[in-house]
Short mmCIF file of C-alpha atoms and ligand atoms in Angstrom, two decimals:
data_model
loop_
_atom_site.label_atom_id
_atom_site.label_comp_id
_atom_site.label_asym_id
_atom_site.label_seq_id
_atom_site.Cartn_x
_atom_site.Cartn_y
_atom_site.Cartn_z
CA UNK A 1 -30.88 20.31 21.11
CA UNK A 2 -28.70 22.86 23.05
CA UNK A 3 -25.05 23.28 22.45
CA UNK A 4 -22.96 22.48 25.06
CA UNK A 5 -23.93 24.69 28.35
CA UNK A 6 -22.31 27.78 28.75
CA UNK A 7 -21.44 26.85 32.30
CA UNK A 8 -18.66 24.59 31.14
CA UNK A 9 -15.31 26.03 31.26
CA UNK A 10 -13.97 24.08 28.58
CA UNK A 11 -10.61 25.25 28.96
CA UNK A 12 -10.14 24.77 32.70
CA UNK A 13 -11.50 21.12 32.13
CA UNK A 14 -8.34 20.36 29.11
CA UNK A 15 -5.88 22.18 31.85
CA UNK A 16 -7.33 19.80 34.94
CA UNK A 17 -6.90 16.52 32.74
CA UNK A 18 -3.73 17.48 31.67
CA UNK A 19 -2.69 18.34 35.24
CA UNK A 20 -4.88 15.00 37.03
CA UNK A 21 -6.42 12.22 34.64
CA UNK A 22 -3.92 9.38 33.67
CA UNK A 23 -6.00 7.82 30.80
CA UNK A 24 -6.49 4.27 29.54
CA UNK A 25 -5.49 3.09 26.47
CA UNK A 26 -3.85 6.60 25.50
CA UNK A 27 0.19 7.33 24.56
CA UNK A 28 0.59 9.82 27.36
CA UNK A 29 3.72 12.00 25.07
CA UNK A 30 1.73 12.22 22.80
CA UNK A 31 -1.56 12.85 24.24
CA UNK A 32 0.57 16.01 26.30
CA UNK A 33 2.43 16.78 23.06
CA UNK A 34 -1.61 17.55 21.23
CA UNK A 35 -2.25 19.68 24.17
CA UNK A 36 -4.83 17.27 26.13
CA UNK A 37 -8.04 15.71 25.50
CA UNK A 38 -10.69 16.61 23.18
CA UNK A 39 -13.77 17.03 25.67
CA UNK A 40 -17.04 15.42 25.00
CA UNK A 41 -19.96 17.41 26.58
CA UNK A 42 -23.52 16.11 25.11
CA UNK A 43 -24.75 13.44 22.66
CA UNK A 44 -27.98 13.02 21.38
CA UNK A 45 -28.90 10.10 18.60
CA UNK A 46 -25.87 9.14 16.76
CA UNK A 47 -24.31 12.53 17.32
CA UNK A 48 -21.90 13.64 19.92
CA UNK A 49 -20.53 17.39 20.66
CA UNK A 50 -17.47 18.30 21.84
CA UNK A 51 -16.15 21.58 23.75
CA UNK A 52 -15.56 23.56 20.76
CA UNK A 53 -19.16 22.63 19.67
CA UNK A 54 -18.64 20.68 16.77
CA UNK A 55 -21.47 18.11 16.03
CA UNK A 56 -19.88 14.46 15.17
CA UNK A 57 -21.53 11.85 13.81
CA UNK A 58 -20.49 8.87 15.91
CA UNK A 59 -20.19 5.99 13.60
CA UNK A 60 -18.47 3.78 16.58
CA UNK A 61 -21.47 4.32 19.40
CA UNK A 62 -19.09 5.25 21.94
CA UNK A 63 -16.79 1.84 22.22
CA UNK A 64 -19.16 -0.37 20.50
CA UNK A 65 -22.14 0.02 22.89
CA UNK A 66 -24.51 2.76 22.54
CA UNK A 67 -26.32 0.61 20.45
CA UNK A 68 -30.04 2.25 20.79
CA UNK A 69 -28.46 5.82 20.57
CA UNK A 70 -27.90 8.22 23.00
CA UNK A 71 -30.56 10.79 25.05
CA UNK A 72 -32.23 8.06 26.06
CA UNK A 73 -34.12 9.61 28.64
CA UNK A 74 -36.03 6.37 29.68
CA UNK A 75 -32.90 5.13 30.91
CA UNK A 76 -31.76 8.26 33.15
CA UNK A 77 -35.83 7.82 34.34
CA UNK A 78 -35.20 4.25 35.39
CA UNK A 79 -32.04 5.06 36.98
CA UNK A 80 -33.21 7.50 38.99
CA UNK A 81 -36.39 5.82 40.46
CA UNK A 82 -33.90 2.84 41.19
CA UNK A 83 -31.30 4.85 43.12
CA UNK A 84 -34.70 6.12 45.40
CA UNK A 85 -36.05 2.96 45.67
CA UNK A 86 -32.96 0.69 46.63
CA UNK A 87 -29.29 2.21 45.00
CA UNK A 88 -27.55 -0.93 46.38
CA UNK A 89 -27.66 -4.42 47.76
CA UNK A 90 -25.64 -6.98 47.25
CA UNK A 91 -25.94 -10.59 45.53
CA UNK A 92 -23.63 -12.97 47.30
CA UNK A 93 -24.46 -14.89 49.98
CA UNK A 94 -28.33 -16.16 49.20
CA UNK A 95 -29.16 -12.53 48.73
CA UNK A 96 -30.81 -10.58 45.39
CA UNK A 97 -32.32 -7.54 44.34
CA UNK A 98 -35.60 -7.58 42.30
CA UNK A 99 -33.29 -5.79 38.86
CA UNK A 100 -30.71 -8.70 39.02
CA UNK A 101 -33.35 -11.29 38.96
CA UNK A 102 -35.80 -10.10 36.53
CA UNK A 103 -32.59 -9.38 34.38
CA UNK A 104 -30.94 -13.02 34.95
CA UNK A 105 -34.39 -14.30 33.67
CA UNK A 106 -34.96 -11.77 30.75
CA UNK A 107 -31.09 -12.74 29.13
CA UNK A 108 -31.83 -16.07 29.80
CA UNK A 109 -35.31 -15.53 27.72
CA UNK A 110 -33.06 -14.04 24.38
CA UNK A 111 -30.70 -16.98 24.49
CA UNK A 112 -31.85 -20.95 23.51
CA UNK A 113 -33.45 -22.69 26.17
CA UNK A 114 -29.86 -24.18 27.04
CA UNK A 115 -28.66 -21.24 28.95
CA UNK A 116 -30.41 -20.60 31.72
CA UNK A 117 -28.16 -19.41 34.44
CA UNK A 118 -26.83 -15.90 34.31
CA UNK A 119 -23.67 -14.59 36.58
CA UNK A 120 -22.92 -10.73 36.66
CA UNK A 121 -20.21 -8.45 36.52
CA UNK A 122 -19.53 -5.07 36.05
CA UNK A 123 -17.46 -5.66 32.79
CA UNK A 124 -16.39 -7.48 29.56
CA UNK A 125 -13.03 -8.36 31.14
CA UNK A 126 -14.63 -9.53 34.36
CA UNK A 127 -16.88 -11.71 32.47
CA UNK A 128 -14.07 -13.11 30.57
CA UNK A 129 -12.30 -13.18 34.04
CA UNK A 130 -15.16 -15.27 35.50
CA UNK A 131 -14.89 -17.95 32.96
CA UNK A 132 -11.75 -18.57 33.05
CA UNK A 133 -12.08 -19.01 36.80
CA UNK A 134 -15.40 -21.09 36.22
CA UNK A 135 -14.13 -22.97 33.56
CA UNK A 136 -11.15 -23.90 35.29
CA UNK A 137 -12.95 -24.80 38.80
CA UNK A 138 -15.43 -27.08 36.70
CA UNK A 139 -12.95 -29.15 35.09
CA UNK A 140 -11.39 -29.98 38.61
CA UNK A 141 -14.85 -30.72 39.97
CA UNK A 142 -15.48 -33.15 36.95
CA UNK A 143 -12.47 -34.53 37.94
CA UNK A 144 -9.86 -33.79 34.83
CA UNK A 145 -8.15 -31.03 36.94
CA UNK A 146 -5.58 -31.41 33.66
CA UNK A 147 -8.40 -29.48 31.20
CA UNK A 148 -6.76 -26.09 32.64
CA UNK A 149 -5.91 -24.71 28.75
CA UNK A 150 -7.62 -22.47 26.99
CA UNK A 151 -7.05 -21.06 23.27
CA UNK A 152 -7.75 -18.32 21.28
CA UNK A 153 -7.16 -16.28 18.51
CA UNK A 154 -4.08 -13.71 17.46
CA UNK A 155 -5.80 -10.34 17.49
CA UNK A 156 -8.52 -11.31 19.56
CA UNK A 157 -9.90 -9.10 22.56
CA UNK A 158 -11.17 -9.89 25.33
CA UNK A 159 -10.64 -7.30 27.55
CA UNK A 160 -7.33 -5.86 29.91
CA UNK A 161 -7.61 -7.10 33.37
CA UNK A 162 -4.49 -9.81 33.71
CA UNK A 163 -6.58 -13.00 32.52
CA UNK A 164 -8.76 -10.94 29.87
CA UNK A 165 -4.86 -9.94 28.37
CA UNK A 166 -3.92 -13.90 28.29
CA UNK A 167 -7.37 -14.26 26.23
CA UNK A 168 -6.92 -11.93 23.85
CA UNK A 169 -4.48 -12.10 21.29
CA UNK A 170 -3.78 -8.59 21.20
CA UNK A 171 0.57 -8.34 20.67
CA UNK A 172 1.28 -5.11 22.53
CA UNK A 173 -0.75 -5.94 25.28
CA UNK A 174 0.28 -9.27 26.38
CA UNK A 175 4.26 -7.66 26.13
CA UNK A 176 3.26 -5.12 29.41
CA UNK A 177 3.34 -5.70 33.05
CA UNK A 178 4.07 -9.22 33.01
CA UNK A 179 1.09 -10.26 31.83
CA UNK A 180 1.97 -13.33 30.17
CA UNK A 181 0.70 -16.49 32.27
CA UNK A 182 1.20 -20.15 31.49
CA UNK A 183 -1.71 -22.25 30.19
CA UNK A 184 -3.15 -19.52 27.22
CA UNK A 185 -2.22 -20.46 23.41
CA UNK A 186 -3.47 -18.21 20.28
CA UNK A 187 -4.20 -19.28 17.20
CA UNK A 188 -4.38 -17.41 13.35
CA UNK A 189 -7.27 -15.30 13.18
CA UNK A 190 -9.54 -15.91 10.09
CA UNK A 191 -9.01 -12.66 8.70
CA UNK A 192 -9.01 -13.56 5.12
CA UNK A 193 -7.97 -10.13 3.06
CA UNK A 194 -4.54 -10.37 4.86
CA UNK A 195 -3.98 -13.87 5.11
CA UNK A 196 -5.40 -16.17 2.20
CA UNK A 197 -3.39 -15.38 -0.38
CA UNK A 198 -5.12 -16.96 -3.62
CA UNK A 199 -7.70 -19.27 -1.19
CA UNK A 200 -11.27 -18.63 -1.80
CA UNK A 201 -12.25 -17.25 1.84
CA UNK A 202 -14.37 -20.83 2.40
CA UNK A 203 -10.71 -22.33 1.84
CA UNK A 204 -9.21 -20.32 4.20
CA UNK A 205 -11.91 -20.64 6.81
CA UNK A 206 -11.18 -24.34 6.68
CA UNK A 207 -7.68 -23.93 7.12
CA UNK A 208 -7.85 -21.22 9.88
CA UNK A 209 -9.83 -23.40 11.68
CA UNK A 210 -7.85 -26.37 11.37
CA UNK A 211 -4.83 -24.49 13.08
CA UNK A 212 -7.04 -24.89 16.17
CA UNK A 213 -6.88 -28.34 15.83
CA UNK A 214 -2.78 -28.35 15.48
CA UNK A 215 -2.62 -26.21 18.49
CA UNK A 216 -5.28 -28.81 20.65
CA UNK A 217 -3.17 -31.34 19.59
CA UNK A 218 -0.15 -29.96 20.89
CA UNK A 219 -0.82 -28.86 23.97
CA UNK A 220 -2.36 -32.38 23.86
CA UNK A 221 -6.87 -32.53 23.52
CA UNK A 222 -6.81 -33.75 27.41
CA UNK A 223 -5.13 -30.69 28.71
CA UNK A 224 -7.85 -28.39 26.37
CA UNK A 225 -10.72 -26.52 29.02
CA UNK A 226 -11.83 -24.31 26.26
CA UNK A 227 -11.67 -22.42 22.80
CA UNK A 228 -12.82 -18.80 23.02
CA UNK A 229 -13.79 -16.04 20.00
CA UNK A 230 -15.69 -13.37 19.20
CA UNK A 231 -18.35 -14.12 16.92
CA UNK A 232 -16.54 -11.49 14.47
CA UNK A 233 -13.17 -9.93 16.33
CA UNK A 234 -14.43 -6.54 16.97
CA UNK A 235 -11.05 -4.47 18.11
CA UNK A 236 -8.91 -6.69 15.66
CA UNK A 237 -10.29 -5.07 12.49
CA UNK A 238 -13.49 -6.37 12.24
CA UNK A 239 -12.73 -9.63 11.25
CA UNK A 240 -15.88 -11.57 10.09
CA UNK A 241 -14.65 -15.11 8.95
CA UNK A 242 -16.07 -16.90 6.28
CA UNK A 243 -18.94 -19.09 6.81
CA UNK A 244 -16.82 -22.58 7.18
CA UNK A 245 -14.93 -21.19 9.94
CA UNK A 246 -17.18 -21.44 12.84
CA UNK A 247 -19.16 -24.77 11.76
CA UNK A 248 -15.63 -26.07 11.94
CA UNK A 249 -14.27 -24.87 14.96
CA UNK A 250 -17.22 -26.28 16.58
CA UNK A 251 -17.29 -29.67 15.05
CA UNK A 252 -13.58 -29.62 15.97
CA UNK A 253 -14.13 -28.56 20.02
CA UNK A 254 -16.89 -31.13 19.77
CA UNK A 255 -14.29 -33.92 18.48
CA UNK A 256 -12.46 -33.08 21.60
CA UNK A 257 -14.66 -32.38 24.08
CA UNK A 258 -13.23 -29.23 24.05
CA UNK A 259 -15.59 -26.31 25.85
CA UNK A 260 -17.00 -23.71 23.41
CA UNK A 261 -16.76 -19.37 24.99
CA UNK A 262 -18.45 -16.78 22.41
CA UNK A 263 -17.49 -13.30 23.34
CA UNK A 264 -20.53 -12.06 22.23
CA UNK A 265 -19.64 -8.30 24.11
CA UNK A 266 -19.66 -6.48 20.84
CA UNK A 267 -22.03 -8.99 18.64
CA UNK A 268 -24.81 -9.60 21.20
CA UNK A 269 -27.79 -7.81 21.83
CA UNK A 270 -28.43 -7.51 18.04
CA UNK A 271 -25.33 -6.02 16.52
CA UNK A 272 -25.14 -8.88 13.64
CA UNK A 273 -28.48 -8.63 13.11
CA UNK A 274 -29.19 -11.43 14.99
CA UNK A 275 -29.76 -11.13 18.82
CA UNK A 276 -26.37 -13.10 19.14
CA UNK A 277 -23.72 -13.23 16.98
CA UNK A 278 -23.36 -16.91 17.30
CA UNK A 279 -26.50 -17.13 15.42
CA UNK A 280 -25.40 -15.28 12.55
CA UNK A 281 -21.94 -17.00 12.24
CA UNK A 282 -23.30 -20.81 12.65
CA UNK A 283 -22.45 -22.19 16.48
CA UNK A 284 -23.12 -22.96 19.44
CA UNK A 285 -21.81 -21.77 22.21
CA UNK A 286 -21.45 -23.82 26.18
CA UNK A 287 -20.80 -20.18 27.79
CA UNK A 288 -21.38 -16.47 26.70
CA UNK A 289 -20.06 -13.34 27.67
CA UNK A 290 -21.67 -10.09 27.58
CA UNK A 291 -21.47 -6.69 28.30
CA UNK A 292 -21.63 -3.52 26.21
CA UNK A 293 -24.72 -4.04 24.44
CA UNK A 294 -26.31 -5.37 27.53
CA UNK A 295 -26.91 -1.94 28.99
CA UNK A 296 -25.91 0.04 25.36
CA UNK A 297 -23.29 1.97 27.50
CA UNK A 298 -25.80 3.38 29.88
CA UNK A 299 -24.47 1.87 33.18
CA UNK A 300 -21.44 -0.39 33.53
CA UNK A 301 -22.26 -3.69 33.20
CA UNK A 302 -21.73 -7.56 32.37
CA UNK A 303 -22.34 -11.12 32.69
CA UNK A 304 -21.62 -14.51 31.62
CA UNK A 305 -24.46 -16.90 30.46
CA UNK A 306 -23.35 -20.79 31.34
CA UNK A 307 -25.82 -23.81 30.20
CA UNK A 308 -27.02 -26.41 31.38
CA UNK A 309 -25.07 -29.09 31.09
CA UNK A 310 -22.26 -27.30 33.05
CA UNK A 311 -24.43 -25.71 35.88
CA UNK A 312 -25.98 -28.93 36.48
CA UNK A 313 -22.52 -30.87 37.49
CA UNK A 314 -21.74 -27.72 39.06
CA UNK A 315 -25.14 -27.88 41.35
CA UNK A 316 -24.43 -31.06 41.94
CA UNK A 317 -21.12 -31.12 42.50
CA UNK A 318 -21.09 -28.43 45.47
CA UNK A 319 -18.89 -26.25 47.55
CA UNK A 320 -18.62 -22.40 47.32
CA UNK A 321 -17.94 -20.52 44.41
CA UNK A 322 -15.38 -18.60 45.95
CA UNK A 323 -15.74 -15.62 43.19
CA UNK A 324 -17.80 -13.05 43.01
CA UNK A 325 -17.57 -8.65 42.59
CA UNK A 326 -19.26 -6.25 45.10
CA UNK A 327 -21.26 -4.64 42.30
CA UNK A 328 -22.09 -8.04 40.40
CA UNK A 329 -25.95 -7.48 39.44
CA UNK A 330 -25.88 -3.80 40.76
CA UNK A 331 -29.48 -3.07 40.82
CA UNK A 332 -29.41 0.39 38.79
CA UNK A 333 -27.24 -1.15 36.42
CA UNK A 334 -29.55 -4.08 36.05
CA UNK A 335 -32.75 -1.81 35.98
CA UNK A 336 -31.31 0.39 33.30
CA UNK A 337 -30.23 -3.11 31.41
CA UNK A 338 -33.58 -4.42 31.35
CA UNK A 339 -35.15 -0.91 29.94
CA UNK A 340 -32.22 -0.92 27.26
CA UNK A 341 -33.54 -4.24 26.30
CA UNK A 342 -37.17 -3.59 26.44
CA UNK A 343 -36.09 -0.34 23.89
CA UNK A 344 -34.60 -3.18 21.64
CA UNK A 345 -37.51 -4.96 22.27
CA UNK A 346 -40.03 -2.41 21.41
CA UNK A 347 -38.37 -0.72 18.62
CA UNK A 348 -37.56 -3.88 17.08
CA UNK A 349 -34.25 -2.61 17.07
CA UNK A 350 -33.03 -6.19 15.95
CA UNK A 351 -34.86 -6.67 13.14
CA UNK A 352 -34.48 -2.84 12.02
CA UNK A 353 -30.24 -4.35 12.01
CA UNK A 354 -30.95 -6.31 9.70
CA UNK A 355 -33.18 -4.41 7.81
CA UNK A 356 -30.40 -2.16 7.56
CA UNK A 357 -27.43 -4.29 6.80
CA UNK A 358 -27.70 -4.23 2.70
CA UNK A 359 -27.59 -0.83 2.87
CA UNK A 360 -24.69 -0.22 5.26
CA UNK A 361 -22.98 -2.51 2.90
CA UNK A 362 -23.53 -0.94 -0.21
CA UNK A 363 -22.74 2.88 1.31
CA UNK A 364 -19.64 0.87 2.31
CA UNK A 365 -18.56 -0.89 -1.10
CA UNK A 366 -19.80 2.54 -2.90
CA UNK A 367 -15.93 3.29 -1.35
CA UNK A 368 -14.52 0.25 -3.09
CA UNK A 369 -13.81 3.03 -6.41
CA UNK A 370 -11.31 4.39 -4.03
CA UNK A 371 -7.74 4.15 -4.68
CA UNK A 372 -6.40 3.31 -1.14
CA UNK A 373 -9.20 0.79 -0.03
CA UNK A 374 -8.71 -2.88 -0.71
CA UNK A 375 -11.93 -4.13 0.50
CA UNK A 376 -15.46 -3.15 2.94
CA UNK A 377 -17.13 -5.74 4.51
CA UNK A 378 -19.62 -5.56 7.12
CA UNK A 379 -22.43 -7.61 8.56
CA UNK A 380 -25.48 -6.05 10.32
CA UNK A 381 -24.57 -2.48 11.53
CA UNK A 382 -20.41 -3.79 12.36
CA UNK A 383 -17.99 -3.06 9.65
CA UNK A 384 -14.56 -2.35 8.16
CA UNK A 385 -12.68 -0.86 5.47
CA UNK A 386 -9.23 -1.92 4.32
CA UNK A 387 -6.61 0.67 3.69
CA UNK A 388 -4.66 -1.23 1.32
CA UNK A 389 -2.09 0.27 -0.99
CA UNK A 390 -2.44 -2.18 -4.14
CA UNK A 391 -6.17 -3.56 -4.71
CA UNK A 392 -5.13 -6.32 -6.74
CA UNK A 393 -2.30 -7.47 -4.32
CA UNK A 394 -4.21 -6.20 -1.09
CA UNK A 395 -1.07 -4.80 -0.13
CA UNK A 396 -0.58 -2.96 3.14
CA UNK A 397 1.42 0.55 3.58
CA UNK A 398 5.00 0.38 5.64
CA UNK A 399 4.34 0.55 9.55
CA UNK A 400 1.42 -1.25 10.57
CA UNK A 401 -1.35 1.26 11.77
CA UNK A 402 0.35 4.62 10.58
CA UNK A 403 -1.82 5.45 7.58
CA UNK A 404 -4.65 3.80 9.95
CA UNK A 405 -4.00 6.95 12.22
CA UNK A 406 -3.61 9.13 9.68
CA UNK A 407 -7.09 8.65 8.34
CA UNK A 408 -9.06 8.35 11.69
CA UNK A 409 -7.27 11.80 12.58
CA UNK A 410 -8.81 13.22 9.01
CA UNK A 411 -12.14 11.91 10.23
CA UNK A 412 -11.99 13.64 13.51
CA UNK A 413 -11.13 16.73 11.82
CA UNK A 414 -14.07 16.19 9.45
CA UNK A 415 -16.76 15.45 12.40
CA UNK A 416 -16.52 11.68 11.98
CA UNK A 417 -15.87 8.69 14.59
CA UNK A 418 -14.08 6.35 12.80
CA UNK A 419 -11.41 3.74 14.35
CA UNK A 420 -8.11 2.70 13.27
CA UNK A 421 -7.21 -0.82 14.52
CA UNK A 422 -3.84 -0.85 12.12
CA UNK A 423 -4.61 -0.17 9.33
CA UNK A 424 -8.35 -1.22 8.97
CA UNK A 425 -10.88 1.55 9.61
CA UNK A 426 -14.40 0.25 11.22
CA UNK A 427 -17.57 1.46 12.55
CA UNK A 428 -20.37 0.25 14.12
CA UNK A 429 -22.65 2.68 14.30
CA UNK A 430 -26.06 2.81 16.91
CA UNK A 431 -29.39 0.78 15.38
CA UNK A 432 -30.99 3.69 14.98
CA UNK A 433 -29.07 5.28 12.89
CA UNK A 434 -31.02 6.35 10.02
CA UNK A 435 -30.68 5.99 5.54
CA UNK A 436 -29.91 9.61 5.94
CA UNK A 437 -27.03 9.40 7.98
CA UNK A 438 -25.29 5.91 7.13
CA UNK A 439 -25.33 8.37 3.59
CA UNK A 440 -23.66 10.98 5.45
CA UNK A 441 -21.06 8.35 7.02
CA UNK A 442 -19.86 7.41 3.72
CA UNK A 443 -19.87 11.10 2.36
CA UNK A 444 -17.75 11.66 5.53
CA UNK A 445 -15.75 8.53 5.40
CA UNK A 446 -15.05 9.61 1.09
CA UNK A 447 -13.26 12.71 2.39
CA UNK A 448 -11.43 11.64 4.80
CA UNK A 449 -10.01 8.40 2.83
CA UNK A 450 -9.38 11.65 -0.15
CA UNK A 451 -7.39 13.44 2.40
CA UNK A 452 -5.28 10.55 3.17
CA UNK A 453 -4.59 9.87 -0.01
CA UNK A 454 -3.55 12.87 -0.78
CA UNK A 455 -0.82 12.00 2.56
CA UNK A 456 0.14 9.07 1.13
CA UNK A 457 -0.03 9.09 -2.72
CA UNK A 458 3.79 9.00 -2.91
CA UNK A 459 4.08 5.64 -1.31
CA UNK A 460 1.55 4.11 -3.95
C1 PLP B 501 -14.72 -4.39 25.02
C2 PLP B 501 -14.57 -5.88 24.98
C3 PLP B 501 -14.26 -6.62 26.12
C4 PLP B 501 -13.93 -5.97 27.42
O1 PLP B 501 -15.01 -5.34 27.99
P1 PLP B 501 -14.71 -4.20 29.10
O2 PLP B 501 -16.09 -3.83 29.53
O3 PLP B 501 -13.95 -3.12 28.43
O4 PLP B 501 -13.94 -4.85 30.19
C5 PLP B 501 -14.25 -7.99 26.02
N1 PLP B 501 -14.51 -8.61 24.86
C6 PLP B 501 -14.80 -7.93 23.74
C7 PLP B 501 -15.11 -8.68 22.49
C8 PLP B 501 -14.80 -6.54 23.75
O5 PLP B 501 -15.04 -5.87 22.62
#
């Protein structure tokens, strides 16, 4: 493929951003201080390019999403005929477009036969957001207008509009904007390597999931709407718990009649190897949210899967459902969503996961010889290495997240996506990524985790 076009002035693009684009997520000193963004131009595969035109393998698919790769040129196809055909209409009010429907039916083919109403939105948070207003409305309906609490886990993400910030358990998040609202309680994350000491991880499962039990009984198993997770926490390090932890969270919610939410916005649509990640971590689910994977990236795009049980009352029940966004089951969205999963489809894209998952393991624990990782662990194409400063102790360095930064920078500068949350280092790279270059991840991955130890060999 061709180099970024000559037509760009990649200069004159770093000077506008400076001078005009507030960014998300992004420490605005220090993004000035660096001299602006780096500029993205092209991708193709697993590889993006930036201004400069360095080729970088991108071992996170964007933010966890281009799962079938980019250059897709189906998908730009599809989106085009679409926009010709009918660019918008909306879905409220006993209205639908022919994309939202065929999509509503196709998700509700890939899940068990449980789920088969499907509500749209245009993002992971405004899925979570939906719930949480759904949830919420049910219980009154049902008559126990007390079932208003929902928990979750420390480190958990679910997103950043106000009630996707309540969800997740993420610290510096919840402090900004007054974002903390009453009725949202967080629980330990079963994240084993920093957390069970000298527990077997099937221990520690147990016992992370039995702090959701304390907590329900606290804020008293009545007052309990729902518990929501992430299969495996993506943006809290990757955190796959041990197989008790999910059998037991469920037979706990169950005990209580407490409502069960899988975040499945990184893990569905085959990132686990399964086609949800409640299927590869043992539950099941009353309500799933979705997003990233849904259209891999493509188009903005989400929605929130609800079974039976609960749509029926809430047929039955009546009134308005006084909720809804102007773009929920935007028809090129939904068009290029149901090509992304006929690709996945096709290609087997699932199955080639999981045909891929020993290896992405082993490339991974091939880094386990190195002297500042205290662990890899991965399932399917998601994973994580721990920077860890003492195998035997699993130790962590002094400031949370510094030596994190310190080697996601060296991958950068060695043509490698890799993200720090703290001081965990994970990928999760698209399906069709091949032997060839999962090799070259870990080649890449080996020098930059050399060049931070070189930064930090004093500490040790
Ligand atoms: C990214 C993410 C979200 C939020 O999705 P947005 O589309 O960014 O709003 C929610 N949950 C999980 C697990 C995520 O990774």
């Amino acid at each position: 493929m061709t180099i970024h076009p000559k037509n760009i002035n990649i200069a004159e693009v770093v000077q506008h951003d400076i001078a005009h684009h507030f960014h998300p997520f992004t420490d605005h000193k220090a993004f000035h201080a660096a001299g602006g963004p780096r500029v993205i131009t092209q991708a193709d595969g697993v590889y993006i390019w930036d201004g400069k035109g360095n080729k970088i393998l991108d071992a996170m698919s964007g933010l966890w999403c281009v799962n079938i790769g980019y250059g897709r040129k189906e998908l730009a196809d599809v989106a085009y005929r679409q926009m010709l055909d009918l660019p918008y209409y909306n879905t409220f009010f006993k209205t639908t477009t022919v994309p939202a429907t065929e999509l509503a039916t196709k998700i509700s083919s890939l899940l068990p036969k449980r789920f088969q109403h499907i509500f749209f939105t245009n993002s992971g948070s405004e899925a979570n957001d939906t719930i949480v207003r759904f949830v919420r409305h049910y219980w009154k309906l049902k008559g126990k207008p007390y079932r208003q609490h929902f928990i979750a886990r420390t480190r958990g993400y679910h997103g950043s509009t106000m009630v996707a910030v309540n969800l997740g358990g993420m610290s510096g998040m919840q402090g900004q904007g007054g974002t903390l609202f009453p009725g949202f309680h967080h629980v330990q994350q079963p994240h084993w390597f920093d957390f069970g000491g000298d527990k077997t991880p099937e221990q520690f499962g147990l016992d992370a999931a039995a702090d959701l039990e304390k907590k329900t009984i606290e804020v008293g198993p009545d007052n309990v709407a729902a518990f929501i997770g992430e299969p495996i926490q993506g943006a809290g390090g990757v955190l796959i718990p041990p197989s008790t932890y999910w059998p037991e969270v469920q037979r706990i919610c169950k005990k209580y009649g407490i409502l069960i939410i899988a975040d499945e916005v990184i893990c569905g649509f085959g990132r686990t190897g399964n086609w949800w990640g409640f299927q590869s971590l043992g539950f099941e689910p009353d309500i799933v949210a979705m997003a990233k994977g849904l259209s891999s990236g493509y188009q903005p795009i989400g929605a929130v899967a609800i079974s039976d049980t609960l749509t029926k009352d809430f047929f039955e029940l009546g009134g308005d459902f006084n909720h809804g966004m102007t773009y929920a089951g935007h028809p090129v969205a939904a068009a290029v969503a149901l090509k992304n999963i006929e690709i996945i489809e096709d290609e087997k894209l699932v199955e080639r996961v999981a045909e891929l998952a020993p290896y992405f393991a082993k490339g991974l624990a091939s880094l386990n010889d190195h002297p500042i990782v205290g662990e890899t662990r991965s399932m399917g194409l998601i994973g994580a290495i721990e920077l860890s400063k003492d195998k035997a102790t699993r130790a962590r360095f002094h400031d949370s997240g510094r030596v994190g930064t310190i080697c996601r920078d060296h991958c950068f500068a060695n043509n490698l996506v890799m993200r720090a949350c703290w001081d965990t280092m994970v990928l999760a790279p698209p399906f069709t990524i091949t032997k060839k270059e999962i090799d070259e991840i870990v080649r890449l991955a080996r020098v930059a985790l050399d060049a931070t130890y070189a930064d930090v060999k004093g500490e040790m």
